[in-house]
mmCIF file of C-alpha atoms in Angstrom:
data_model
loop_
_atom_site.group_PDB
_atom_site.id
_atom_site.type_symbol
_atom_site.label_atom_id
_atom_site.label_comp_id
_atom_site.label_asym_id
_atom_site.label_seq_id
_atom_site.Cartn_x
_atom_site.Cartn_y
_atom_site.Cartn_z
ATOM 1 C CA UNK A 1 146.783 157.510 45.221
ATOM 2 C CA UNK A 2 150.417 157.151 47.024
ATOM 3 C CA UNK A 3 151.247 154.228 44.331
ATOM 4 C CA UNK A 4 150.362 156.945 41.753
ATOM 5 C CA UNK A 5 152.778 159.881 43.031
ATOM 6 C CA UNK A 6 155.824 157.236 44.005
ATOM 7 C CA UNK A 7 155.310 156.328 39.842
ATOM 8 C CA UNK A 8 154.942 160.086 38.725
ATOM 9 C CA UNK A 9 158.719 160.645 40.943
ATOM 10 C CA UNK A 10 160.520 157.598 39.983
ATOM 11 C CA UNK A 11 159.616 158.415 36.129
ATOM 12 C CA UNK A 12 160.652 162.224 36.897
ATOM 13 C CA UNK A 13 163.706 160.739 38.401
ATOM 14 C CA UNK A 14 164.605 158.750 35.701
ATOM 15 C CA UNK A 15 164.024 161.701 33.207
ATOM 16 C CA UNK A 16 166.292 163.727 35.173
ATOM 17 C CA UNK A 17 168.827 161.343 34.930
ATOM 18 C CA UNK A 18 168.390 161.092 31.518
ATOM 19 C CA UNK A 19 168.612 164.819 30.866
ATOM 20 C CA UNK A 20 172.307 164.713 32.006
ATOM 21 C CA UNK A 21 172.813 161.457 30.036
ATOM 22 C CA UNK A 22 171.633 163.662 26.801
ATOM 23 C CA UNK A 23 173.572 166.797 27.849
ATOM 24 C CA UNK A 24 176.515 165.013 28.519
ATOM 25 C CA UNK A 25 176.543 163.840 24.519
ATOM 26 C CA UNK A 26 174.983 166.902 23.078
ATOM 27 C CA UNK A 27 178.192 169.067 24.701
ATOM 28 C CA UNK A 28 180.962 166.340 23.071
ATOM 29 C CA UNK A 29 178.403 166.537 19.862
ATOM 30 C CA UNK A 30 179.002 170.329 20.060
ATOM 31 C CA UNK A 31 182.748 170.322 20.615
ATOM 32 C CA UNK A 32 182.907 167.913 17.550
ATOM 33 C CA UNK A 33 180.869 170.047 15.858
ATOM 34 C CA UNK A 34 183.120 173.346 16.071
ATOM 35 C CA UNK A 35 186.158 171.672 16.076
ATOM 36 C CA UNK A 36 185.291 170.644 12.317
ATOM 37 C CA UNK A 37 184.377 174.380 11.613
ATOM 38 C CA UNK A 38 180.927 175.004 12.723
ATOM 39 C CA UNK A 39 180.617 178.236 14.685
ATOM 40 C CA UNK A 40 179.424 178.431 18.142
ATOM 41 C CA UNK A 41 176.680 181.162 17.080
ATOM 42 C CA UNK A 42 175.336 178.689 14.282
ATOM 43 C CA UNK A 43 174.659 176.048 16.313
ATOM 44 C CA UNK A 44 172.673 178.056 19.218
ATOM 45 C CA UNK A 45 170.069 179.439 16.703
ATOM 46 C CA UNK A 46 169.643 176.414 14.713
ATOM 47 C CA UNK A 47 169.332 174.559 17.872
ATOM 48 C CA UNK A 48 166.626 176.952 19.310
ATOM 49 C CA UNK A 49 165.164 176.956 16.360
ATOM 50 C CA UNK A 50 164.960 173.066 15.704
ATOM 51 C CA UNK A 51 163.762 172.738 19.498
ATOM 52 C CA UNK A 52 160.859 175.514 18.501
ATOM 53 C CA UNK A 53 159.561 173.378 15.638
ATOM 54 C CA UNK A 54 160.010 169.978 17.601
ATOM 55 C CA UNK A 55 157.941 171.121 20.174
ATOM 56 C CA UNK A 56 155.305 173.096 17.775
ATOM 57 C CA UNK A 57 152.870 170.367 17.820
ATOM 58 C CA UNK A 58 152.676 168.888 21.081
ATOM 59 C CA UNK A 59 150.399 171.610 23.186
ATOM 60 C CA UNK A 60 147.823 170.723 20.780
ATOM 61 C CA UNK A 61 148.299 167.087 21.573
ATOM 62 C CA UNK A 62 148.873 167.520 25.293
ATOM 63 C CA UNK A 63 146.187 170.265 25.849
ATOM 64 C CA UNK A 64 143.510 170.152 22.995
ATOM 65 C CA UNK A 65 141.175 169.142 24.842
ATOM 66 C CA UNK A 66 141.811 171.712 28.611
ATOM 67 C CA UNK A 67 140.727 175.309 28.450
ATOM 68 C CA UNK A 68 143.845 177.253 28.612
ATOM 69 C CA UNK A 69 143.916 179.793 30.865
ATOM 70 C CA UNK A 70 144.194 183.359 29.292
ATOM 71 C CA UNK A 71 147.967 184.617 28.793
ATOM 72 C CA UNK A 72 148.417 187.794 30.263
ATOM 73 C CA UNK A 73 151.247 190.221 29.971
ATOM 74 C CA UNK A 74 152.535 189.173 33.210
ATOM 75 C CA UNK A 75 153.415 185.902 31.829
ATOM 76 C CA UNK A 76 154.049 186.873 28.462
ATOM 77 C CA UNK A 77 157.272 189.610 29.673
ATOM 78 C CA UNK A 78 158.523 186.245 32.265
ATOM 79 C CA UNK A 79 158.529 183.970 29.106
ATOM 80 C CA UNK A 80 160.192 186.908 27.139
ATOM 81 C CA UNK A 81 162.705 187.676 30.098
ATOM 82 C CA UNK A 82 163.161 183.630 30.624
ATOM 83 C CA UNK A 83 163.963 183.394 26.511
ATOM 84 C CA UNK A 84 166.780 186.419 26.881
ATOM 85 C CA UNK A 85 168.016 184.559 29.619
ATOM 86 C CA UNK A 86 168.083 181.190 28.313
ATOM 87 C CA UNK A 87 170.006 182.374 25.021
ATOM 88 C CA UNK A 88 172.464 184.117 27.315
ATOM 89 C CA UNK A 89 173.382 181.053 28.882
ATOM 90 C CA UNK A 90 173.795 178.968 25.959
ATOM 91 C CA UNK A 91 175.705 181.640 24.357
ATOM 92 C CA UNK A 92 178.243 181.260 27.345
ATOM 93 C CA UNK A 93 178.081 177.731 28.092
ATOM 94 C CA UNK A 94 178.799 176.703 24.509
ATOM 95 C CA UNK A 95 181.956 179.623 23.760
ATOM 96 C CA UNK A 96 183.196 178.135 27.474
ATOM 97 C CA UNK A 97 183.327 174.611 25.904
ATOM 98 C CA UNK A 98 184.831 175.833 23.094
ATOM 99 C CA UNK A 99 187.469 177.298 24.530
ATOM 100 C CA UNK A 100 187.827 174.214 26.788
ATOM 101 C CA UNK A 101 186.348 170.922 27.402
ATOM 102 C CA UNK A 102 183.050 168.766 27.819
ATOM 103 C CA UNK A 103 184.267 167.294 30.713
ATOM 104 C CA UNK A 104 185.177 170.933 32.344
ATOM 105 C CA UNK A 105 181.437 171.657 31.908
ATOM 106 C CA UNK A 106 180.226 168.818 33.612
ATOM 107 C CA UNK A 107 182.488 169.559 36.447
ATOM 108 C CA UNK A 108 181.562 173.322 37.026
ATOM 109 C CA UNK A 109 177.975 172.405 36.567
ATOM 110 C CA UNK A 110 178.027 171.334 40.306
ATOM 111 C CA UNK A 111 178.253 174.907 41.185
ATOM 112 C CA UNK A 112 174.304 175.286 39.752
ATOM 113 C CA UNK A 113 172.963 173.448 43.529
ATOM 114 C CA UNK A 114 174.916 176.214 45.343
ATOM 115 C CA UNK A 115 173.712 179.269 42.965
ATOM 116 C CA UNK A 116 170.436 177.747 42.969
ATOM 117 C CA UNK A 117 170.546 177.930 46.838
ATOM 118 C CA UNK A 118 171.942 181.465 47.044
ATOM 119 C CA UNK A 119 169.119 182.674 44.976
ATOM 120 C CA UNK A 120 166.600 180.889 46.501
ATOM 121 C CA UNK A 121 167.708 183.096 50.209
ATOM 122 C CA UNK A 122 167.616 186.508 48.440
ATOM 123 C CA UNK A 123 163.881 185.459 46.942
ATOM 124 C CA UNK A 124 163.519 184.779 50.625
ATOM 125 C CA UNK A 125 162.659 180.733 49.399
ATOM 126 C CA UNK A 126 165.088 179.561 52.168
ATOM 127 C CA UNK A 127 165.533 179.962 55.830
ATOM 128 C CA UNK A 128 168.822 181.784 56.791
ATOM 129 C CA UNK A 129 169.492 181.455 60.737
ATOM 130 C CA UNK A 130 173.137 181.907 61.307
ATOM 131 C CA UNK A 131 172.972 179.722 64.673
ATOM 132 C CA UNK A 132 171.216 176.846 62.677
ATOM 133 C CA UNK A 133 173.807 173.762 62.540
ATOM 134 C CA UNK A 134 171.676 173.587 58.728
ATOM 135 C CA UNK A 135 172.034 176.536 57.818
ATOM 136 C CA UNK A 136 175.851 176.627 58.374
ATOM 137 C CA UNK A 137 175.872 173.474 56.615
ATOM 138 C CA UNK A 138 174.544 174.637 53.532
ATOM 139 C CA UNK A 139 176.444 178.103 54.083
ATOM 140 C CA UNK A 140 179.592 176.197 54.519
ATOM 141 C CA UNK A 141 178.644 174.382 51.464
ATOM 142 C CA UNK A 142 178.146 176.769 48.963
ATOM 143 C CA UNK A 143 181.581 178.228 50.091
ATOM 144 C CA UNK A 144 183.292 175.433 49.472
ATOM 145 C CA UNK A 145 181.757 174.340 45.957
ATOM 146 C CA UNK A 146 182.895 177.730 44.758
ATOM 147 C CA UNK A 147 186.361 177.105 46.248
ATOM 148 C CA UNK A 148 186.437 173.564 44.439
ATOM 149 C CA UNK A 149 185.424 174.788 40.964
ATOM 150 C CA UNK A 150 188.186 177.665 40.994
ATOM 151 C CA UNK A 151 190.574 174.615 41.899
ATOM 152 C CA UNK A 152 189.196 173.393 38.940
ATOM 153 C CA UNK A 153 189.435 176.380 36.456
ATOM 154 C CA UNK A 154 192.962 177.595 37.583
ATOM 155 C CA UNK A 155 194.604 174.741 38.171
ATOM 156 C CA UNK A 156 194.957 172.152 35.337
ATOM 157 C CA UNK A 157 197.474 170.122 36.870
ATOM 158 C CA UNK A 158 199.912 166.866 35.300
ATOM 159 C CA UNK A 159 197.424 163.782 33.742
ATOM 160 C CA UNK A 160 196.448 161.135 36.457
ATOM 161 C CA UNK A 161 195.222 159.030 34.248
ATOM 162 C CA UNK A 162 194.816 158.666 30.110
ATOM 163 C CA UNK A 163 193.368 156.223 27.606
ATOM 164 C CA UNK A 164 194.482 155.296 24.077
ATOM 165 C CA UNK A 165 190.844 153.848 23.483
ATOM 166 C CA UNK A 166 190.098 156.578 20.837
ATOM 167 C CA UNK A 167 191.442 156.046 17.049
ATOM 168 C CA UNK A 168 193.618 158.626 16.073
ATOM 169 C CA UNK A 169 190.990 160.301 13.592
ATOM 170 C CA UNK A 170 188.032 160.202 16.136
ATOM 171 C CA UNK A 171 191.116 162.684 18.803
ATOM 172 C CA UNK A 172 192.155 164.709 15.717
ATOM 173 C CA UNK A 173 188.392 165.560 15.567
ATOM 174 C CA UNK A 174 187.318 166.312 18.830
ATOM 175 C CA UNK A 175 191.006 167.680 19.886
ATOM 176 C CA UNK A 176 189.790 167.846 23.668
ATOM 177 C CA UNK A 177 193.027 169.321 24.606
ATOM 178 C CA UNK A 178 193.079 172.723 25.627
ATOM 179 C CA UNK A 179 195.693 175.150 26.389
ATOM 180 C CA UNK A 180 195.633 176.636 30.285
ATOM 181 C CA UNK A 181 194.856 180.267 29.175
ATOM 182 C CA UNK A 182 191.754 178.803 27.179
ATOM 183 C CA UNK A 183 190.944 176.581 29.982
ATOM 184 C CA UNK A 184 190.827 179.922 32.474
ATOM 185 C CA UNK A 185 188.449 181.509 29.961
ATOM 186 C CA UNK A 186 186.429 178.463 29.529
ATOM 187 C CA UNK A 187 185.745 177.825 33.010
ATOM 188 C CA UNK A 188 184.971 181.299 33.663
ATOM 189 C CA UNK A 189 182.142 181.414 31.069
ATOM 190 C CA UNK A 190 180.997 178.122 32.221
ATOM 191 C CA UNK A 191 180.631 179.292 35.614
ATOM 192 C CA UNK A 192 178.978 182.185 34.016
ATOM 193 C CA UNK A 193 176.193 179.762 32.697
ATOM 194 C CA UNK A 194 175.820 177.789 35.630
ATOM 195 C CA UNK A 195 174.692 180.925 37.454
ATOM 196 C CA UNK A 196 171.931 181.932 34.159
ATOM 197 C CA UNK A 197 170.896 178.369 34.644
ATOM 198 C CA UNK A 198 170.265 179.129 38.175
ATOM 199 C CA UNK A 199 168.047 182.031 37.514
ATOM 200 C CA UNK A 200 166.665 180.310 34.511
ATOM 201 C CA UNK A 201 165.264 177.814 36.834
ATOM 202 C CA UNK A 202 163.925 180.598 39.626
ATOM 203 C CA UNK A 203 162.004 182.352 36.796
ATOM 204 C CA UNK A 204 160.748 179.322 35.153
ATOM 205 C CA UNK A 205 158.908 177.689 38.389
ATOM 206 C CA UNK A 206 157.432 181.223 38.697
ATOM 207 C CA UNK A 207 156.046 180.806 35.567
ATOM 208 C CA UNK A 208 154.621 177.517 35.505
ATOM 209 C CA UNK A 209 153.347 178.245 39.054
ATOM 210 C CA UNK A 210 151.391 181.395 37.742
ATOM 211 C CA UNK A 211 150.467 179.348 33.859
ATOM 212 C CA UNK A 212 150.514 175.724 34.620
ATOM 213 C CA UNK A 213 150.701 174.474 30.861
ATOM 214 C CA UNK A 214 153.996 173.254 30.406
ATOM 215 C CA UNK A 215 153.809 172.568 26.842
ATOM 216 C CA UNK A 216 152.633 176.041 26.064
ATOM 217 C CA UNK A 217 155.216 178.136 28.117
ATOM 218 C CA UNK A 218 158.066 175.588 26.861
ATOM 219 C CA UNK A 219 156.856 176.460 23.029
ATOM 220 C CA UNK A 220 156.882 180.098 23.834
ATOM 221 C CA UNK A 221 160.154 179.967 25.552
ATOM 222 C CA UNK A 222 161.715 178.469 22.530
ATOM 223 C CA UNK A 223 160.193 180.870 20.100
ATOM 224 C CA UNK A 224 161.023 183.502 22.365
ATOM 225 C CA UNK A 225 164.765 182.276 22.489
ATOM 226 C CA UNK A 226 164.879 181.450 18.681
ATOM 227 C CA UNK A 227 163.951 185.366 18.393
ATOM 228 C CA UNK A 228 166.313 186.560 20.571
ATOM 229 C CA UNK A 229 168.796 184.769 19.125
ATOM 230 C CA UNK A 230 168.789 185.327 15.791
ATOM 231 C CA UNK A 231 170.297 188.986 15.790
ATOM 232 C CA UNK A 232 172.234 188.475 18.631
ATOM 233 C CA UNK A 233 174.210 185.356 16.713
ATOM 234 C CA UNK A 234 174.346 187.024 13.358
ATOM 235 C CA UNK A 235 175.669 190.211 14.637
ATOM 236 C CA UNK A 236 178.414 187.674 16.246
ATOM 237 C CA UNK A 237 178.993 185.947 13.105
ATOM 238 C CA UNK A 238 177.795 188.033 9.900
ATOM 239 C CA UNK A 239 179.683 185.473 7.596
ATOM 240 C CA UNK A 240 177.030 184.282 5.706
ATOM 241 C CA UNK A 241 178.262 181.303 4.854
ATOM 242 C CA UNK A 242 178.911 179.705 7.877
ATOM 243 C CA UNK A 243 175.001 180.111 7.936
ATOM 244 C CA UNK A 244 174.785 177.202 5.556
ATOM 245 C CA UNK A 245 174.699 173.576 7.170
ATOM 246 C CA UNK A 246 176.423 170.761 5.448
ATOM 247 C CA UNK A 247 176.108 166.911 6.206
ATOM 248 C CA UNK A 248 178.591 166.767 8.255
ATOM 249 C CA UNK A 249 179.150 166.430 12.160
ATOM 250 C CA UNK A 250 177.405 169.907 12.617
ATOM 251 C CA UNK A 251 174.153 168.746 11.331
ATOM 252 C CA UNK A 252 174.238 165.744 13.452
ATOM 253 C CA UNK A 253 174.522 167.768 16.251
ATOM 254 C CA UNK A 254 171.793 170.315 15.695
ATOM 255 C CA UNK A 255 168.995 167.480 14.996
ATOM 256 C CA UNK A 256 170.331 166.052 17.806
ATOM 257 C CA UNK A 257 169.670 169.078 19.636
ATOM 258 C CA UNK A 258 166.341 169.286 18.759
ATOM 259 C CA UNK A 259 165.242 166.139 19.284
ATOM 260 C CA UNK A 260 166.818 164.714 22.476
ATOM 261 C CA UNK A 261 169.365 167.903 23.707
ATOM 262 C CA UNK A 262 167.714 171.448 24.062
ATOM 263 C CA UNK A 263 163.952 169.900 23.549
ATOM 264 C CA UNK A 264 164.048 166.977 26.170
ATOM 265 C CA UNK A 265 166.137 169.456 28.714
ATOM 266 C CA UNK A 266 163.295 172.404 28.750
ATOM 267 C CA UNK A 267 160.361 169.762 28.756
ATOM 268 C CA UNK A 268 161.802 167.487 31.855
ATOM 269 C CA UNK A 269 163.300 170.394 33.722
ATOM 270 C CA UNK A 270 160.164 172.761 33.361
ATOM 271 C CA UNK A 271 158.235 169.586 35.067
ATOM 272 C CA UNK A 272 160.847 168.836 36.873
ATOM 273 C CA UNK A 273 160.299 172.879 38.511
ATOM 274 C CA UNK A 274 156.955 172.732 38.479
ATOM 275 C CA UNK A 275 156.259 169.299 40.549
ATOM 276 C CA UNK A 276 159.624 169.827 42.782
ATOM 277 C CA UNK A 277 160.596 173.014 42.675
ATOM 278 C CA UNK A 278 164.357 174.390 41.637
ATOM 279 C CA UNK A 279 166.057 172.484 44.455
ATOM 280 C CA UNK A 280 165.429 169.305 43.510
ATOM 281 C CA UNK A 281 166.216 169.951 39.785
ATOM 282 C CA UNK A 282 169.613 171.453 40.462
ATOM 283 C CA UNK A 283 170.502 168.405 42.498
ATOM 284 C CA UNK A 284 170.838 166.346 39.538
ATOM 285 C CA UNK A 285 173.661 168.616 37.984
ATOM 286 C CA UNK A 286 176.650 166.560 39.654
ATOM 287 C CA UNK A 287 175.706 163.769 37.791
ATOM 288 C CA UNK A 288 176.908 164.892 34.625
ATOM 289 C CA UNK A 289 180.507 164.714 35.959
ATOM 290 C CA UNK A 290 180.560 160.655 36.369
ATOM 291 C CA UNK A 291 178.927 160.571 33.231
ATOM 292 C CA UNK A 292 180.951 163.304 31.572
ATOM 293 C CA UNK A 293 184.042 161.574 33.059
ATOM 294 C CA UNK A 294 183.332 157.839 31.940
ATOM 295 C CA UNK A 295 182.135 158.843 28.361
ATOM 296 C CA UNK A 296 185.165 160.456 27.654
ATOM 297 C CA UNK A 297 187.657 158.189 29.323
ATOM 298 C CA UNK A 298 185.957 155.867 27.669
ATOM 299 C CA UNK A 299 185.394 156.706 24.182
ATOM 300 C CA UNK A 300 186.841 159.880 23.661
ATOM 301 C CA UNK A 301 190.851 159.357 25.478
ATOM 302 C CA UNK A 302 190.034 162.733 27.333
ATOM 303 C CA UNK A 303 192.542 161.985 29.910
ATOM 304 C CA UNK A 304 191.835 163.018 33.546
ATOM 305 C CA UNK A 305 193.748 165.862 35.221
ATOM 306 C CA UNK A 306 194.788 165.994 39.258
ATOM 307 C CA UNK A 307 193.098 169.617 39.451
ATOM 308 C CA UNK A 308 189.839 168.328 38.196
ATOM 309 C CA UNK A 309 189.943 165.202 40.202
ATOM 310 C CA UNK A 310 190.772 167.454 43.202
ATOM 311 C CA UNK A 311 188.494 169.845 42.179
ATOM 312 C CA UNK A 312 185.961 167.734 41.627
ATOM 313 C CA UNK A 313 186.365 166.011 45.298
ATOM 314 C CA UNK A 314 186.094 169.299 46.916
ATOM 315 C CA UNK A 315 182.890 170.190 45.046
ATOM 316 C CA UNK A 316 181.389 167.396 45.873
ATOM 317 C CA UNK A 317 181.706 167.725 49.386
ATOM 318 C CA UNK A 318 180.714 171.217 49.056
ATOM 319 C CA UNK A 319 177.428 170.193 47.533
ATOM 320 C CA UNK A 320 176.469 167.198 49.816
ATOM 321 C CA UNK A 321 176.999 169.252 52.255
ATOM 322 C CA UNK A 322 174.291 171.739 51.061
ATOM 323 C CA UNK A 323 171.910 168.319 51.190
ATOM 324 C CA UNK A 324 172.895 167.390 54.387
ATOM 325 C CA UNK A 325 171.686 170.870 55.793
ATOM 326 C CA UNK A 326 168.637 171.126 53.519
ATOM 327 C CA UNK A 327 167.456 167.958 54.884
ATOM 328 C CA UNK A 328 167.859 168.498 58.524
ATOM 329 C CA UNK A 329 166.383 171.775 58.133
ATOM 330 C CA UNK A 330 163.896 169.685 56.671
ATOM 331 C CA UNK A 331 163.472 167.569 58.891
ATOM 332 C CA UNK A 332 163.090 169.973 62.149
ATOM 333 C CA UNK A 333 159.532 170.542 60.770
ATOM 334 C CA UNK A 334 160.496 174.076 59.033
ATOM 335 C CA UNK A 335 158.907 174.523 55.262
ATOM 336 C CA UNK A 336 159.537 177.832 54.050
ATOM 337 C CA UNK A 337 159.082 181.861 55.080
ATOM 338 C CA UNK A 338 155.942 183.194 54.499
ATOM 339 C CA UNK A 339 154.962 186.461 52.618
ATOM 340 C CA UNK A 340 155.917 189.637 54.149
ATOM 341 C CA UNK A 341 154.149 191.781 56.395
ATOM 342 C CA UNK A 342 152.682 193.770 53.933
ATOM 343 C CA UNK A 343 150.856 190.952 52.982
ATOM 344 C CA UNK A 344 152.665 190.621 49.682
ATOM 345 C CA UNK A 345 153.808 186.962 48.961
ATOM 346 C CA UNK A 346 157.543 186.044 47.549
ATOM 347 C CA UNK A 347 158.642 185.429 44.322
ATOM 348 C CA UNK A 348 157.810 182.084 44.450
ATOM 349 C CA UNK A 349 155.210 180.648 47.435
ATOM 350 C CA UNK A 350 156.661 177.222 49.275
ATOM 351 C CA UNK A 351 154.312 175.554 51.949
ATOM 352 C CA UNK A 352 154.743 171.563 51.545
ATOM 353 C CA UNK A 353 157.475 169.605 52.542
ATOM 354 C CA UNK A 354 157.599 166.126 50.155
ATOM 355 C CA UNK A 355 159.426 162.964 50.662
ATOM 356 C CA UNK A 356 161.678 162.060 47.847
ATOM 357 C CA UNK A 357 163.567 158.821 48.467
ATOM 358 C CA UNK A 358 164.758 159.824 51.937
ATOM 359 C CA UNK A 359 166.353 163.337 51.423
ATOM 360 C CA UNK A 360 163.236 165.649 52.087
ATOM 361 C CA UNK A 361 162.657 168.653 49.801
ATOM 362 C CA UNK A 362 161.208 172.015 49.673
ATOM 363 C CA UNK A 363 158.472 171.953 47.186
ATOM 364 C CA UNK A 364 156.844 174.942 45.680
ATOM 365 C CA UNK A 365 152.868 174.735 45.957
#
């Protein structure tokens, strides 16, 4: 049984790393598509629609021999809320990338673990004892991470490293440079996106605990996202000619999103939230900074700015301070807060500590 659990943990770990790689690729393709004339809102709607079509057969394949629990109103309402939050963070995120660069999106995503930790405190999922060294480390780490993100957003600085590896045609297509004002707007939008992603994690974890049929949940979420995105995106982009797809980079980005981007991200994150909880899932976000920096520098010729380097270092220091505090808290034997004295259970029940490769993480059961 231990070997089986180890294999499942290894598969989940590899899948989470793979998701960060595909998300960076999707961000780059999206930037290229929008620079080629595709509307942000057209891309978002078609991405949700393509994801729904790809996910449609999966519940029938993986849940055909099992009796599914009844779908009650509390679950349906939460899935609808999940679709709304997901659509909003997609709009904010892709608009932010349009104003800035995929590299900035990866840098700002380092805020996600700090936001998730903060929400875990709000929803009584984390212990808050100011006299505890682990709690202080997590609080300071959260503040440091946010400060680092502000450095990235507000200070672009001079170029410290540039590359000429990309062709002039590719550089012209992607046009990864942005003005200082656009950089700030993009950073603010991307920060708001990561806050909503953390909220998405909290809601999705609760749903999978209430209704442990992951493929059904992700299909209904994607369907709700498509339905919600349709009127919102049409109001934002009423030009009907913009909705006509052409065989260019825009169509490629939508197909990529349908098979590898949004689909893979939603499925893997849902399983990760169910198996390990939101804290574990959020810890993989900082990987995207290294993936994006390497990909943009080697393949796209994206310049590396001093503000990004300083901000990334500050964010990583804060992030690992949060992880250190989390590990030391779990080592001390603390698992989770119990329900309140009135007998009600908290939003997410977490009573088991799992060992995941040397860092012990709080997991929901």
